[in-house]
mmCIF file with all atom_site columns, C-alpha atoms and ligand atoms in Angstrom:
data_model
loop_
_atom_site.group_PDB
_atom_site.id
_atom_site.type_symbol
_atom_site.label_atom_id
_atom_site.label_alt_id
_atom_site.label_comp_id
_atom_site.label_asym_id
_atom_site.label_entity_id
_atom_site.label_seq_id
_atom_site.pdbx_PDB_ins_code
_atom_site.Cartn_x
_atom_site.Cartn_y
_atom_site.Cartn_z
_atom_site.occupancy
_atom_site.B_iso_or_equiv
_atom_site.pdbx_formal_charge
_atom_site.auth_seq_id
_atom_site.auth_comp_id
_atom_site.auth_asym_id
_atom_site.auth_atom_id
_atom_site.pdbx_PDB_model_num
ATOM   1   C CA  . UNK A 1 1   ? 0.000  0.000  0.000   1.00 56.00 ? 1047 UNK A CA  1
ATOM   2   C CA  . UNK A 1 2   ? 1.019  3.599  -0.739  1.00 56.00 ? 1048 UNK A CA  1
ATOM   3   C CA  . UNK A 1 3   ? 2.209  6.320  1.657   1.00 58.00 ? 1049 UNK A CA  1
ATOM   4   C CA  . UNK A 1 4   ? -0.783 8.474  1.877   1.00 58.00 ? 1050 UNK A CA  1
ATOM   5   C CA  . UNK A 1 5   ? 1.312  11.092 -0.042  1.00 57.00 ? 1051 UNK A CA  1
ATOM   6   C CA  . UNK A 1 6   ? 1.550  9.126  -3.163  1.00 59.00 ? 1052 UNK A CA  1
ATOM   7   C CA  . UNK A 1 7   ? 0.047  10.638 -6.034  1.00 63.00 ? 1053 UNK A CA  1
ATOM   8   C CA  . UNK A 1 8   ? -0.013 7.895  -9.249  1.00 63.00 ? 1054 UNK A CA  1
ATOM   9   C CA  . UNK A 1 9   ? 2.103  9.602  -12.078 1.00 59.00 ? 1055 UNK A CA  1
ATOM   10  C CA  . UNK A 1 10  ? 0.350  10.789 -15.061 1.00 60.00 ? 1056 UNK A CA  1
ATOM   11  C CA  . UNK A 1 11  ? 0.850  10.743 -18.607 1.00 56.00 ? 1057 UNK A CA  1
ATOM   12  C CA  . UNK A 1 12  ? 1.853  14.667 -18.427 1.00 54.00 ? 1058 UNK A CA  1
ATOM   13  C CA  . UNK A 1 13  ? 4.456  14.121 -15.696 1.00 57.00 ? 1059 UNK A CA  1
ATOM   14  C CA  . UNK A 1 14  ? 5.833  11.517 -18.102 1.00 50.00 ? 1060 UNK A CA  1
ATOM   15  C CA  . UNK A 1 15  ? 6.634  13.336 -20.718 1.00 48.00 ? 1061 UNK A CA  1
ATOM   16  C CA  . UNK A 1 16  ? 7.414  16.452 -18.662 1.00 47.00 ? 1062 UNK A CA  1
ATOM   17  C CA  . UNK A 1 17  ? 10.091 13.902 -17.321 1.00 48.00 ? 1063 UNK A CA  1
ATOM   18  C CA  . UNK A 1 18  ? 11.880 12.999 -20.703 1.00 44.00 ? 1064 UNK A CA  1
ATOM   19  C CA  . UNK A 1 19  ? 15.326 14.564 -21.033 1.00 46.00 ? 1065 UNK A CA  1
ATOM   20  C CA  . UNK A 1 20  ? 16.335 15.890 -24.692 1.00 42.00 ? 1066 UNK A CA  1
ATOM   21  C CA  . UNK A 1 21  ? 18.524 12.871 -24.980 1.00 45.00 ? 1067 UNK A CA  1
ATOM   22  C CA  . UNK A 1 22  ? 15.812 10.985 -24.657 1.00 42.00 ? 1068 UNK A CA  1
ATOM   23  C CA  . UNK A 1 23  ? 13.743 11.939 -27.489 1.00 42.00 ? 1069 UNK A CA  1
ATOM   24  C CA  . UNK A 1 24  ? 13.345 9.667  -30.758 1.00 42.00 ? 1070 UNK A CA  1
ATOM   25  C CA  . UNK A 1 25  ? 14.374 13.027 -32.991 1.00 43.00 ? 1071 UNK A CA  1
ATOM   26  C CA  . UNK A 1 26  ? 17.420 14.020 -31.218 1.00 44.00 ? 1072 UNK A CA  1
ATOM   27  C CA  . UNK A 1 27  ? 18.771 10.686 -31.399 1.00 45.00 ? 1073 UNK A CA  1
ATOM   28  C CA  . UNK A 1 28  ? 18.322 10.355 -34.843 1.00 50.00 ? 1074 UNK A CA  1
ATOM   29  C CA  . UNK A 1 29  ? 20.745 12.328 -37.034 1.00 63.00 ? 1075 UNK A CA  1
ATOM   30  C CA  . UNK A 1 30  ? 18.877 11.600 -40.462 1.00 61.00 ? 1076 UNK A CA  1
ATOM   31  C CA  . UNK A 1 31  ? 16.010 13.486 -39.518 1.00 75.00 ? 1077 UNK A CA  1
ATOM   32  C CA  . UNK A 1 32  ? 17.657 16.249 -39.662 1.00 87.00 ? 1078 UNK A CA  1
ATOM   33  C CA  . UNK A 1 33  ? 20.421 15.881 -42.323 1.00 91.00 ? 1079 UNK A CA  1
ATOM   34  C CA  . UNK A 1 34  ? 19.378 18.097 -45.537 1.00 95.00 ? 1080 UNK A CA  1
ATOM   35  C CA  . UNK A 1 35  ? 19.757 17.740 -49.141 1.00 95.00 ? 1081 UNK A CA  1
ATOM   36  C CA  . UNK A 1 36  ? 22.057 20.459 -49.224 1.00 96.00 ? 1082 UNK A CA  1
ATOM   37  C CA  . UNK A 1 37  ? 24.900 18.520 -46.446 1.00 94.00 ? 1083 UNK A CA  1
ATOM   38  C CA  . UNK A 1 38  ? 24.673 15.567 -48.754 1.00 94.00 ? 1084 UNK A CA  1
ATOM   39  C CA  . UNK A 1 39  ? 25.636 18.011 -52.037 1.00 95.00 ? 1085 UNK A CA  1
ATOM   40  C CA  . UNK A 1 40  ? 28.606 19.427 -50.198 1.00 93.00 ? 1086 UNK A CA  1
ATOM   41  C CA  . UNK A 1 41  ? 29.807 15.696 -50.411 1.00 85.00 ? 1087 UNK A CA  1
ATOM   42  C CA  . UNK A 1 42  ? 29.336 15.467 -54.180 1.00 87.00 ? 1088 UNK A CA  1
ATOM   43  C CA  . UNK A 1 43  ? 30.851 17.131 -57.609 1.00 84.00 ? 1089 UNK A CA  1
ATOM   44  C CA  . UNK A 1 44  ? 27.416 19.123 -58.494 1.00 79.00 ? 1090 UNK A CA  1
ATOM   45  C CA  . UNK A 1 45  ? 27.773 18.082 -61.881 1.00 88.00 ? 1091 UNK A CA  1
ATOM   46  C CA  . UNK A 1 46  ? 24.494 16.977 -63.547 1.00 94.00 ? 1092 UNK A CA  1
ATOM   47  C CA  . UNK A 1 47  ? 24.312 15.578 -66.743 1.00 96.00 ? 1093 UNK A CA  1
ATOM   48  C CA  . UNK A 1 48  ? 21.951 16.945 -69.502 1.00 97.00 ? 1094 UNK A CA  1
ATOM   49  C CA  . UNK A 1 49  ? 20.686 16.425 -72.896 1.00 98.00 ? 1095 UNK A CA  1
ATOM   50  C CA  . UNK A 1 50  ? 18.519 17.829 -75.524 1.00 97.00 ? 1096 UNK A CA  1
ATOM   51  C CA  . UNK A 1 51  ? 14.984 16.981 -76.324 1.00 97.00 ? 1097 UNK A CA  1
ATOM   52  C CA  . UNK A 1 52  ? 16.170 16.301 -80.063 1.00 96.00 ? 1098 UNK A CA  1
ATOM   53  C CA  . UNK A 1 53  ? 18.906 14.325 -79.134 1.00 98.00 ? 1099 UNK A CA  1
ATOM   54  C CA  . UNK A 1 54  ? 18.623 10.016 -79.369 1.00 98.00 ? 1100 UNK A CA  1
ATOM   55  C CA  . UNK A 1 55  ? 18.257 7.514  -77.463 1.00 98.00 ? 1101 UNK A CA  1
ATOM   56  C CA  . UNK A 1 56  ? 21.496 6.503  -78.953 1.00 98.00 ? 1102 UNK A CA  1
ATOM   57  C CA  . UNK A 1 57  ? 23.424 9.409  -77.396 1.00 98.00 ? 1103 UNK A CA  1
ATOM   58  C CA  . UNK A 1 58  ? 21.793 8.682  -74.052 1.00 98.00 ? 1104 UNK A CA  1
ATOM   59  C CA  . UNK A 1 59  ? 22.750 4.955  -73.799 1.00 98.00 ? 1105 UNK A CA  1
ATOM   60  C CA  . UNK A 1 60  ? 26.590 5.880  -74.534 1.00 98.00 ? 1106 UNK A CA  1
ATOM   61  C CA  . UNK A 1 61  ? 26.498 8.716  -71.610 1.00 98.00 ? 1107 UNK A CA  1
ATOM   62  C CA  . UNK A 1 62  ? 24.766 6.683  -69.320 1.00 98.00 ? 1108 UNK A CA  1
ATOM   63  C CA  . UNK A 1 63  ? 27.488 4.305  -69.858 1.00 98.00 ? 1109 UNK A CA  1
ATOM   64  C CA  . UNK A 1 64  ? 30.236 6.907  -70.198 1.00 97.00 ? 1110 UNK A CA  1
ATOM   65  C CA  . UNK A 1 65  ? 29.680 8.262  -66.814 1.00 96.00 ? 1111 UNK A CA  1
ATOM   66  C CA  . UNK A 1 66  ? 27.988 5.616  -64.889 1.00 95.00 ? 1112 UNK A CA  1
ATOM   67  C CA  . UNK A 1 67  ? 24.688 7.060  -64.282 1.00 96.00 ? 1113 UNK A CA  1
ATOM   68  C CA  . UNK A 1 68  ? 20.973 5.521  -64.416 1.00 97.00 ? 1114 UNK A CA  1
ATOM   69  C CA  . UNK A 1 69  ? 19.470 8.922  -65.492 1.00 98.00 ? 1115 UNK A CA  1
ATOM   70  C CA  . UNK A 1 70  ? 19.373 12.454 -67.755 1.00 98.00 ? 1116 UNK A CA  1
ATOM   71  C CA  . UNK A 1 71  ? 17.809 15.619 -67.312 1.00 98.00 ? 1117 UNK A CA  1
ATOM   72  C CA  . UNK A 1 72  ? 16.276 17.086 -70.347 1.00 98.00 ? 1118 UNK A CA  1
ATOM   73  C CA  . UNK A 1 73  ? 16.985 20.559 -71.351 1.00 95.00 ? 1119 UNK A CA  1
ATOM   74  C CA  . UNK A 1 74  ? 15.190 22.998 -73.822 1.00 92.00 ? 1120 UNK A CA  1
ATOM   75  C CA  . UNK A 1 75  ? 17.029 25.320 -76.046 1.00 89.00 ? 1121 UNK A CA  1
ATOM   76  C CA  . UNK A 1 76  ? 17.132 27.774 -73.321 1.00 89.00 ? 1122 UNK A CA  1
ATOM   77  C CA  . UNK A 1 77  ? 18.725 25.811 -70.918 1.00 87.00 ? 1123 UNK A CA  1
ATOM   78  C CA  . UNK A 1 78  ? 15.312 25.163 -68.734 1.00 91.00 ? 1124 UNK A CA  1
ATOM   79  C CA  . UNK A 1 79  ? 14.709 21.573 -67.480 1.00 96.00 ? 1125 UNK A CA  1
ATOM   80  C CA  . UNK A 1 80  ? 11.857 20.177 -69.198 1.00 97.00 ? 1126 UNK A CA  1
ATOM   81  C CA  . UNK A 1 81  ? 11.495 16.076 -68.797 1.00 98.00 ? 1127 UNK A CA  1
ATOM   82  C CA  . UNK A 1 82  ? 14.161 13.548 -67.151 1.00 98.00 ? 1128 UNK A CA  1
ATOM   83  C CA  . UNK A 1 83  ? 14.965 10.526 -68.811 1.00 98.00 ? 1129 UNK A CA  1
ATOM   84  C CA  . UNK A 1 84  ? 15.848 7.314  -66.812 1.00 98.00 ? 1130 UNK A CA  1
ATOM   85  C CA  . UNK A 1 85  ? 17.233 3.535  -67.665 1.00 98.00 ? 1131 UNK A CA  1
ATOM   86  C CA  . UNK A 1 86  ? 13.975 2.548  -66.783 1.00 98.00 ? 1132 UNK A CA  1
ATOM   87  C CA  . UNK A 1 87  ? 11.973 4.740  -69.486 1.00 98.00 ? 1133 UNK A CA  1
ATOM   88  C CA  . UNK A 1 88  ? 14.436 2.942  -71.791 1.00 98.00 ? 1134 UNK A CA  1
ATOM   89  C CA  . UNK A 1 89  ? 13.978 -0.954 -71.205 1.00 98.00 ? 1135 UNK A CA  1
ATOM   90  C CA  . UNK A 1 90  ? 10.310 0.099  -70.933 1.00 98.00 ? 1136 UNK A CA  1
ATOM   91  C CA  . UNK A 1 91  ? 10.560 1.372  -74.887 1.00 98.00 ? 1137 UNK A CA  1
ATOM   92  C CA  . UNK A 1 92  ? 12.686 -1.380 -75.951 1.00 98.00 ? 1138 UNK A CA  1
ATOM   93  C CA  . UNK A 1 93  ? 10.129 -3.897 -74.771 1.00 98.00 ? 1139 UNK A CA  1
ATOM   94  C CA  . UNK A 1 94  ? 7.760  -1.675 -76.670 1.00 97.00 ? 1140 UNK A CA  1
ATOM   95  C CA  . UNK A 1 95  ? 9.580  -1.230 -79.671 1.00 97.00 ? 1141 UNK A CA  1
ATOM   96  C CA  . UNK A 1 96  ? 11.920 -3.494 -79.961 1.00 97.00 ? 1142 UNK A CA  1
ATOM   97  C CA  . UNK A 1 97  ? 15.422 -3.102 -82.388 1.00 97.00 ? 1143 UNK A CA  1
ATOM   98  C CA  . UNK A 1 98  ? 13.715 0.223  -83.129 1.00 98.00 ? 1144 UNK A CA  1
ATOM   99  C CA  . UNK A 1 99  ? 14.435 2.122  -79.696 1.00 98.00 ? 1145 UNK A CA  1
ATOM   100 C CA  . UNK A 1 100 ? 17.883 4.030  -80.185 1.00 98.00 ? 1146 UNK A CA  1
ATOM   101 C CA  . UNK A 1 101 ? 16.952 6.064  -82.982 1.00 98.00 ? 1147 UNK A CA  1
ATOM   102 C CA  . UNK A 1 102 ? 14.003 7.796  -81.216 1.00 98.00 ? 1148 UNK A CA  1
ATOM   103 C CA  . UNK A 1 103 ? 14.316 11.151 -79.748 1.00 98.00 ? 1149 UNK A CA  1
ATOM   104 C CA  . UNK A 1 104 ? 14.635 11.887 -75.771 1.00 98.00 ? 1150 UNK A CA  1
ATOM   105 C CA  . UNK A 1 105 ? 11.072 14.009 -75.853 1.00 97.00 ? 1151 UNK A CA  1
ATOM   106 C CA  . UNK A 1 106 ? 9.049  10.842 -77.140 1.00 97.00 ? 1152 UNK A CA  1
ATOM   107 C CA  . UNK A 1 107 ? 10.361 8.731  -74.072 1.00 98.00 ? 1153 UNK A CA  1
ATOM   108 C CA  . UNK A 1 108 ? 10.954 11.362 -70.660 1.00 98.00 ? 1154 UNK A CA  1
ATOM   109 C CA  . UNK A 1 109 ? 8.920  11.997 -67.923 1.00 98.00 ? 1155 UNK A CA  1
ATOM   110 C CA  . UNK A 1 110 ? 7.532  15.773 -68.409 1.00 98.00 ? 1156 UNK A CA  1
ATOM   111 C CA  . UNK A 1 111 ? 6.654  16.110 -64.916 1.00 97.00 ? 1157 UNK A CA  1
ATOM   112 C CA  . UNK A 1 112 ? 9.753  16.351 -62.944 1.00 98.00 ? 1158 UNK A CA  1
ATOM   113 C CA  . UNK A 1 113 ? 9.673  16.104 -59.047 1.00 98.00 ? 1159 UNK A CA  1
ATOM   114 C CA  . UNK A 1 114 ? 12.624 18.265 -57.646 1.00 98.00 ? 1160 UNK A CA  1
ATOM   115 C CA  . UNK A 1 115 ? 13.629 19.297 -53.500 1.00 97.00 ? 1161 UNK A CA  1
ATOM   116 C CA  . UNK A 1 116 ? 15.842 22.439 -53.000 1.00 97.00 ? 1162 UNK A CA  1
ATOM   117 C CA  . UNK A 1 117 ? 18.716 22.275 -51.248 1.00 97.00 ? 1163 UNK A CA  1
ATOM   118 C CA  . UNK A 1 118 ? 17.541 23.023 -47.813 1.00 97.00 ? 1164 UNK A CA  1
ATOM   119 C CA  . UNK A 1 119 ? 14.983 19.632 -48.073 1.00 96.00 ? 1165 UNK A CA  1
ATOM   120 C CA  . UNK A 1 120 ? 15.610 17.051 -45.176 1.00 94.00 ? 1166 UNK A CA  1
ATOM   121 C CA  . UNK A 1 121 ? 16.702 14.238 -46.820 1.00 92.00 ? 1167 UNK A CA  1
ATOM   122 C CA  . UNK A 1 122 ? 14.480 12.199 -44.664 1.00 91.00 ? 1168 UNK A CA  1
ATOM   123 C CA  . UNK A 1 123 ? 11.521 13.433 -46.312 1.00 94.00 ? 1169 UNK A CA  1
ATOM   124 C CA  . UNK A 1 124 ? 13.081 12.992 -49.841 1.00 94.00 ? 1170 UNK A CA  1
ATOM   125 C CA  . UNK A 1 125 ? 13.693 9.776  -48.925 1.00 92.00 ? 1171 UNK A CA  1
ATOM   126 C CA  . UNK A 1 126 ? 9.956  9.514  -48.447 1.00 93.00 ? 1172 UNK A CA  1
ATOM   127 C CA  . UNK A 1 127 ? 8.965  11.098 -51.720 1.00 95.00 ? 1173 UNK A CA  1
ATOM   128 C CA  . UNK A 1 128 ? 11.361 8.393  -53.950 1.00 96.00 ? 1174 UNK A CA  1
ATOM   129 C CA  . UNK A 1 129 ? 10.237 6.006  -52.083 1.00 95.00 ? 1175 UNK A CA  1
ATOM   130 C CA  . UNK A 1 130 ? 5.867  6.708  -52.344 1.00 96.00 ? 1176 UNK A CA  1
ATOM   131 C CA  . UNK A 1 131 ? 6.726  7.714  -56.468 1.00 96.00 ? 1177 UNK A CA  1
ATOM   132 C CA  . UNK A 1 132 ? 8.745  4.812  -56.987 1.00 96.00 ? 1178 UNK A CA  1
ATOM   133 C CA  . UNK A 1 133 ? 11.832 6.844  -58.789 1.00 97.00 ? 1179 UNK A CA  1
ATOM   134 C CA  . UNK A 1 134 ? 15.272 6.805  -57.420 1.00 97.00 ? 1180 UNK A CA  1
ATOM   135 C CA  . UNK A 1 135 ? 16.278 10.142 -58.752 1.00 98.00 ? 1181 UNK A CA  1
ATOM   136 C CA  . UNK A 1 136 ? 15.566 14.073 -57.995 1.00 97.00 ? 1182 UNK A CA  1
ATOM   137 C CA  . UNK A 1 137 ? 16.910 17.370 -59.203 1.00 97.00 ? 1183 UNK A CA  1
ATOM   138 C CA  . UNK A 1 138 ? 18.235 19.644 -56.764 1.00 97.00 ? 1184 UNK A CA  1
ATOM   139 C CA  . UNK A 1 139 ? 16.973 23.224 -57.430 1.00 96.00 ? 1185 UNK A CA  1
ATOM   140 C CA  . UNK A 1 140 ? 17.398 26.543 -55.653 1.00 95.00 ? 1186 UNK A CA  1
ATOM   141 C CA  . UNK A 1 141 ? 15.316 29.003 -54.182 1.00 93.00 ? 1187 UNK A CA  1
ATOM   142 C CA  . UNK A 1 142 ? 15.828 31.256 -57.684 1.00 93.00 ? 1188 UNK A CA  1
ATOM   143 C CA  . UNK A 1 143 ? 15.184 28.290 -59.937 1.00 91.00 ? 1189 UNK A CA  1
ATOM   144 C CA  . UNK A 1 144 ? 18.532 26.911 -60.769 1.00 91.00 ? 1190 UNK A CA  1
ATOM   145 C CA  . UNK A 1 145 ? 19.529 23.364 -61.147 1.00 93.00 ? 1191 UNK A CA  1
ATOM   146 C CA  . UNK A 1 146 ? 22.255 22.872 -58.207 1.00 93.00 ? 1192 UNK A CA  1
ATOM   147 C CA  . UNK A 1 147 ? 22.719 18.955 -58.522 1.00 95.00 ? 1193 UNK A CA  1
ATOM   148 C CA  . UNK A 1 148 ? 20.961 15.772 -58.477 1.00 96.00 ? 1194 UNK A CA  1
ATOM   149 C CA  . UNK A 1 149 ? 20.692 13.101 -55.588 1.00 95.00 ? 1195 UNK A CA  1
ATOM   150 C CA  . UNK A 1 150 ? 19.785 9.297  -55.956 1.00 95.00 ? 1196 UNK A CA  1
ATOM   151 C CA  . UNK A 1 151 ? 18.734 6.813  -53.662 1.00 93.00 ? 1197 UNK A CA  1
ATOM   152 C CA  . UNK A 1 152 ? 22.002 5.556  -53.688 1.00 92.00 ? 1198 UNK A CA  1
ATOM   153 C CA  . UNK A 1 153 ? 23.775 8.664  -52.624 1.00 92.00 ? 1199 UNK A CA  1
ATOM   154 C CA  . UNK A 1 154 ? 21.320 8.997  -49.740 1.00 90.00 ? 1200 UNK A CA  1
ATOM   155 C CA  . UNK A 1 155 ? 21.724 4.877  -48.837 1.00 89.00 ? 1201 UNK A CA  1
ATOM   156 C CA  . UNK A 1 156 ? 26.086 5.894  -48.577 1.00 90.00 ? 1202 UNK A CA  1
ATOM   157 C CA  . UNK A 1 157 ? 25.752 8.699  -46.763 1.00 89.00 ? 1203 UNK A CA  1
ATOM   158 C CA  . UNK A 1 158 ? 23.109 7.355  -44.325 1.00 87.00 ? 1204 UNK A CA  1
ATOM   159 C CA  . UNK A 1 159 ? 25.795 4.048  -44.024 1.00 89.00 ? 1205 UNK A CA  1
ATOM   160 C CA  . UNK A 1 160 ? 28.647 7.203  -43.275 1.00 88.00 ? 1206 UNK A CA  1
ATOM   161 C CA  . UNK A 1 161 ? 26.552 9.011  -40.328 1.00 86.00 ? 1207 UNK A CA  1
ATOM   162 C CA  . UNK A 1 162 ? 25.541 5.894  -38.644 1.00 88.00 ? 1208 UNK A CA  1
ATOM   163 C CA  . UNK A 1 163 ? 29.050 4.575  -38.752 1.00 90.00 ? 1209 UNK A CA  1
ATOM   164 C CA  . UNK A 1 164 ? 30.143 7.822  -37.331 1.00 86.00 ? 1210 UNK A CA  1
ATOM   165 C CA  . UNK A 1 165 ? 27.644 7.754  -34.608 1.00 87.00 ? 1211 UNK A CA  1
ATOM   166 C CA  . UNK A 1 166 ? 28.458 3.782  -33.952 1.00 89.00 ? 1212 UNK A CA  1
ATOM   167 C CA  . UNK A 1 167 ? 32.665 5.457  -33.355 1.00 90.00 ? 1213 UNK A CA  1
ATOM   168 C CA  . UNK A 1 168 ? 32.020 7.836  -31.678 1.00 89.00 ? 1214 UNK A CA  1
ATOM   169 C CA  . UNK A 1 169 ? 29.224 5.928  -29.000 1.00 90.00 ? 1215 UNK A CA  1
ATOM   170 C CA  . UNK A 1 170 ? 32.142 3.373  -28.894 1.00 90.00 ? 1216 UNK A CA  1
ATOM   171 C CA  . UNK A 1 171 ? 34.728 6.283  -28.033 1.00 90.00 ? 1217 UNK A CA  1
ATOM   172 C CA  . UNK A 1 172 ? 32.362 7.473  -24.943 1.00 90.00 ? 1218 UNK A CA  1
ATOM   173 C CA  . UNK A 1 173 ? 32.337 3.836  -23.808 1.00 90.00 ? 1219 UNK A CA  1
ATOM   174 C CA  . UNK A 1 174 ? 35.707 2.926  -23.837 1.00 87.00 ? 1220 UNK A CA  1
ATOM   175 C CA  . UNK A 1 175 ? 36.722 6.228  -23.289 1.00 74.00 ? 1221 UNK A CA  1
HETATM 176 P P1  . AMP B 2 .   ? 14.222 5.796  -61.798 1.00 88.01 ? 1717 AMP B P1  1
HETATM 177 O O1  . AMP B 2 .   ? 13.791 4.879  -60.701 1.00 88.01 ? 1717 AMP B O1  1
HETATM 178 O O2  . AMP B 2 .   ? 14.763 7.091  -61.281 1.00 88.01 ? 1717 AMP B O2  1
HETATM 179 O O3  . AMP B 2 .   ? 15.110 5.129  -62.801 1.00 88.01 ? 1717 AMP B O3  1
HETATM 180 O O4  . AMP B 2 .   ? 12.911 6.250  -62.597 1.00 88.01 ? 1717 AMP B O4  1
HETATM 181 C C1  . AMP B 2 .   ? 11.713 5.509  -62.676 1.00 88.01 ? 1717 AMP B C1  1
HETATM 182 C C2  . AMP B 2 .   ? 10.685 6.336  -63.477 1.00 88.01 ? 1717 AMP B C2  1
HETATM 183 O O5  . AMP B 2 .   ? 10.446 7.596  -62.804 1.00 88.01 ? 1717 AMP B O5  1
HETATM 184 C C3  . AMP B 2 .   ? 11.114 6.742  -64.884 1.00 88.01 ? 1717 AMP B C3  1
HETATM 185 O O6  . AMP B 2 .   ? 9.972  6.773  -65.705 1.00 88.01 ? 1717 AMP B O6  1
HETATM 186 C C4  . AMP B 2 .   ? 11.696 8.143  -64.732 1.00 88.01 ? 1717 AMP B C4  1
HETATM 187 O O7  . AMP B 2 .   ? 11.574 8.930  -65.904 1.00 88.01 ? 1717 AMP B O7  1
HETATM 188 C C5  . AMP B 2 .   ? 10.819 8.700  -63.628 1.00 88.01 ? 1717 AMP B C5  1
HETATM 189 N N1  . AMP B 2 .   ? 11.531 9.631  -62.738 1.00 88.01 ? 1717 AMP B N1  1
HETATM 190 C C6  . AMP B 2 .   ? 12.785 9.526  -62.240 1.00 88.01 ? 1717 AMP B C6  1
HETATM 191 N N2  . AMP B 2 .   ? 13.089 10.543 -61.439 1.00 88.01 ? 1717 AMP B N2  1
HETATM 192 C C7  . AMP B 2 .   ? 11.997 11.341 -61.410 1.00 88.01 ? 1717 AMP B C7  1
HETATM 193 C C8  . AMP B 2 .   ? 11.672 12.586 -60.767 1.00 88.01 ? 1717 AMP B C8  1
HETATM 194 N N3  . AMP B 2 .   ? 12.528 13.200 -59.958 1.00 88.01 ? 1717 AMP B N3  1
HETATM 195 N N4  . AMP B 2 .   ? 10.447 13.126 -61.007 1.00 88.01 ? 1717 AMP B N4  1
HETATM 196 C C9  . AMP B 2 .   ? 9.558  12.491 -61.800 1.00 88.01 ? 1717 AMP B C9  1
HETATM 197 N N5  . AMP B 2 .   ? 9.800  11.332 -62.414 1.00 88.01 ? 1717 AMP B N5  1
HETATM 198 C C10 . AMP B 2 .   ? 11.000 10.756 -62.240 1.00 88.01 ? 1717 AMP B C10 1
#
């Protein structure tokens, strides 16, 4: 039996109780990493083409420089479609032997999902995942194309941080 003083805690003393260290979010570095820390890790460089060009030319710089995807410029410079692997096995099951000679217009996706630099990549995450793409154009608050990030990128540097927290949790335990 209780001392007579005993008051039962409730569910507001609880969480009035929980230290900062305690909660899920602070322990979590990925929910607050943004798009913006995992550019400064990369070369910016995004790879374009033309609306005219072929599917031809695509294939060769996908293999030249080891990438799954293009963004599609206009004459002007302005980002109009983006043009994956995928869109291109899809068109070769379609069409096939007569795939390469199309142009990049007939084949892209026109409506481009992009995240600005300042993004958490947690919620990126969430937005390749629910659309079922693993690529998205970085662009800035005035418009301009800053990079690109792919699942991948955000996979590596996820597998960097939690190393880096696994280190240094070992360093505070063995001192
Ligand atoms: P991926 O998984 O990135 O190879 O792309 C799968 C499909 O989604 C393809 O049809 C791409 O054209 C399209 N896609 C890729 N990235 C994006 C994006 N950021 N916004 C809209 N569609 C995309």
């Amino acid at each position: 039996m209780p001392p007579s003083s005993y008051q039962a805690p409730t569910v507001g003393d609880r969480e009035s109780h929980a230290t900062v260290s305690q909660s899920a979010e602070t322990n979590l570095s990925s929910t607050k990493t943004t798009v913006a820390e995992l550019l400064a890790n990369k070369d910016g460089k995004v790879i374009t083409v033309n609306v005219d060009d072929t599917i031809e030319t695509v294939v060769m710089l996908l293999r030249e420089k080891h990438i799954g995807a293009v963004l599609v410029t206009d004459e002007s410079g302005k980002m109009v479609g983006i043009l994956s692997e995928r869109d291109i096995v899809r068109k070769m099951a379609e069409t096939p032997g007569k795939t390469l000679p199309q142009q990049v217009k007939n084949l892209m996706t026109e409506n481009v999902i992009t995240c600005t630099p300042s993004d958490l990549l947690i919620n990126v995450l969430h937005k390749m995942t629910d659309g079922r793409f693993r690529h998205m154009p970085v662009v800035d608050d005035h418009g301009e194309l800053t990079g690109i990030i792919t699942i991948g990128d955000v996979v590596h540097f996820r597998l960097n941080q939690l190393e880096y927290e696994a280190l240094k949790m070992k360093q505070m335990i063995v001192g």
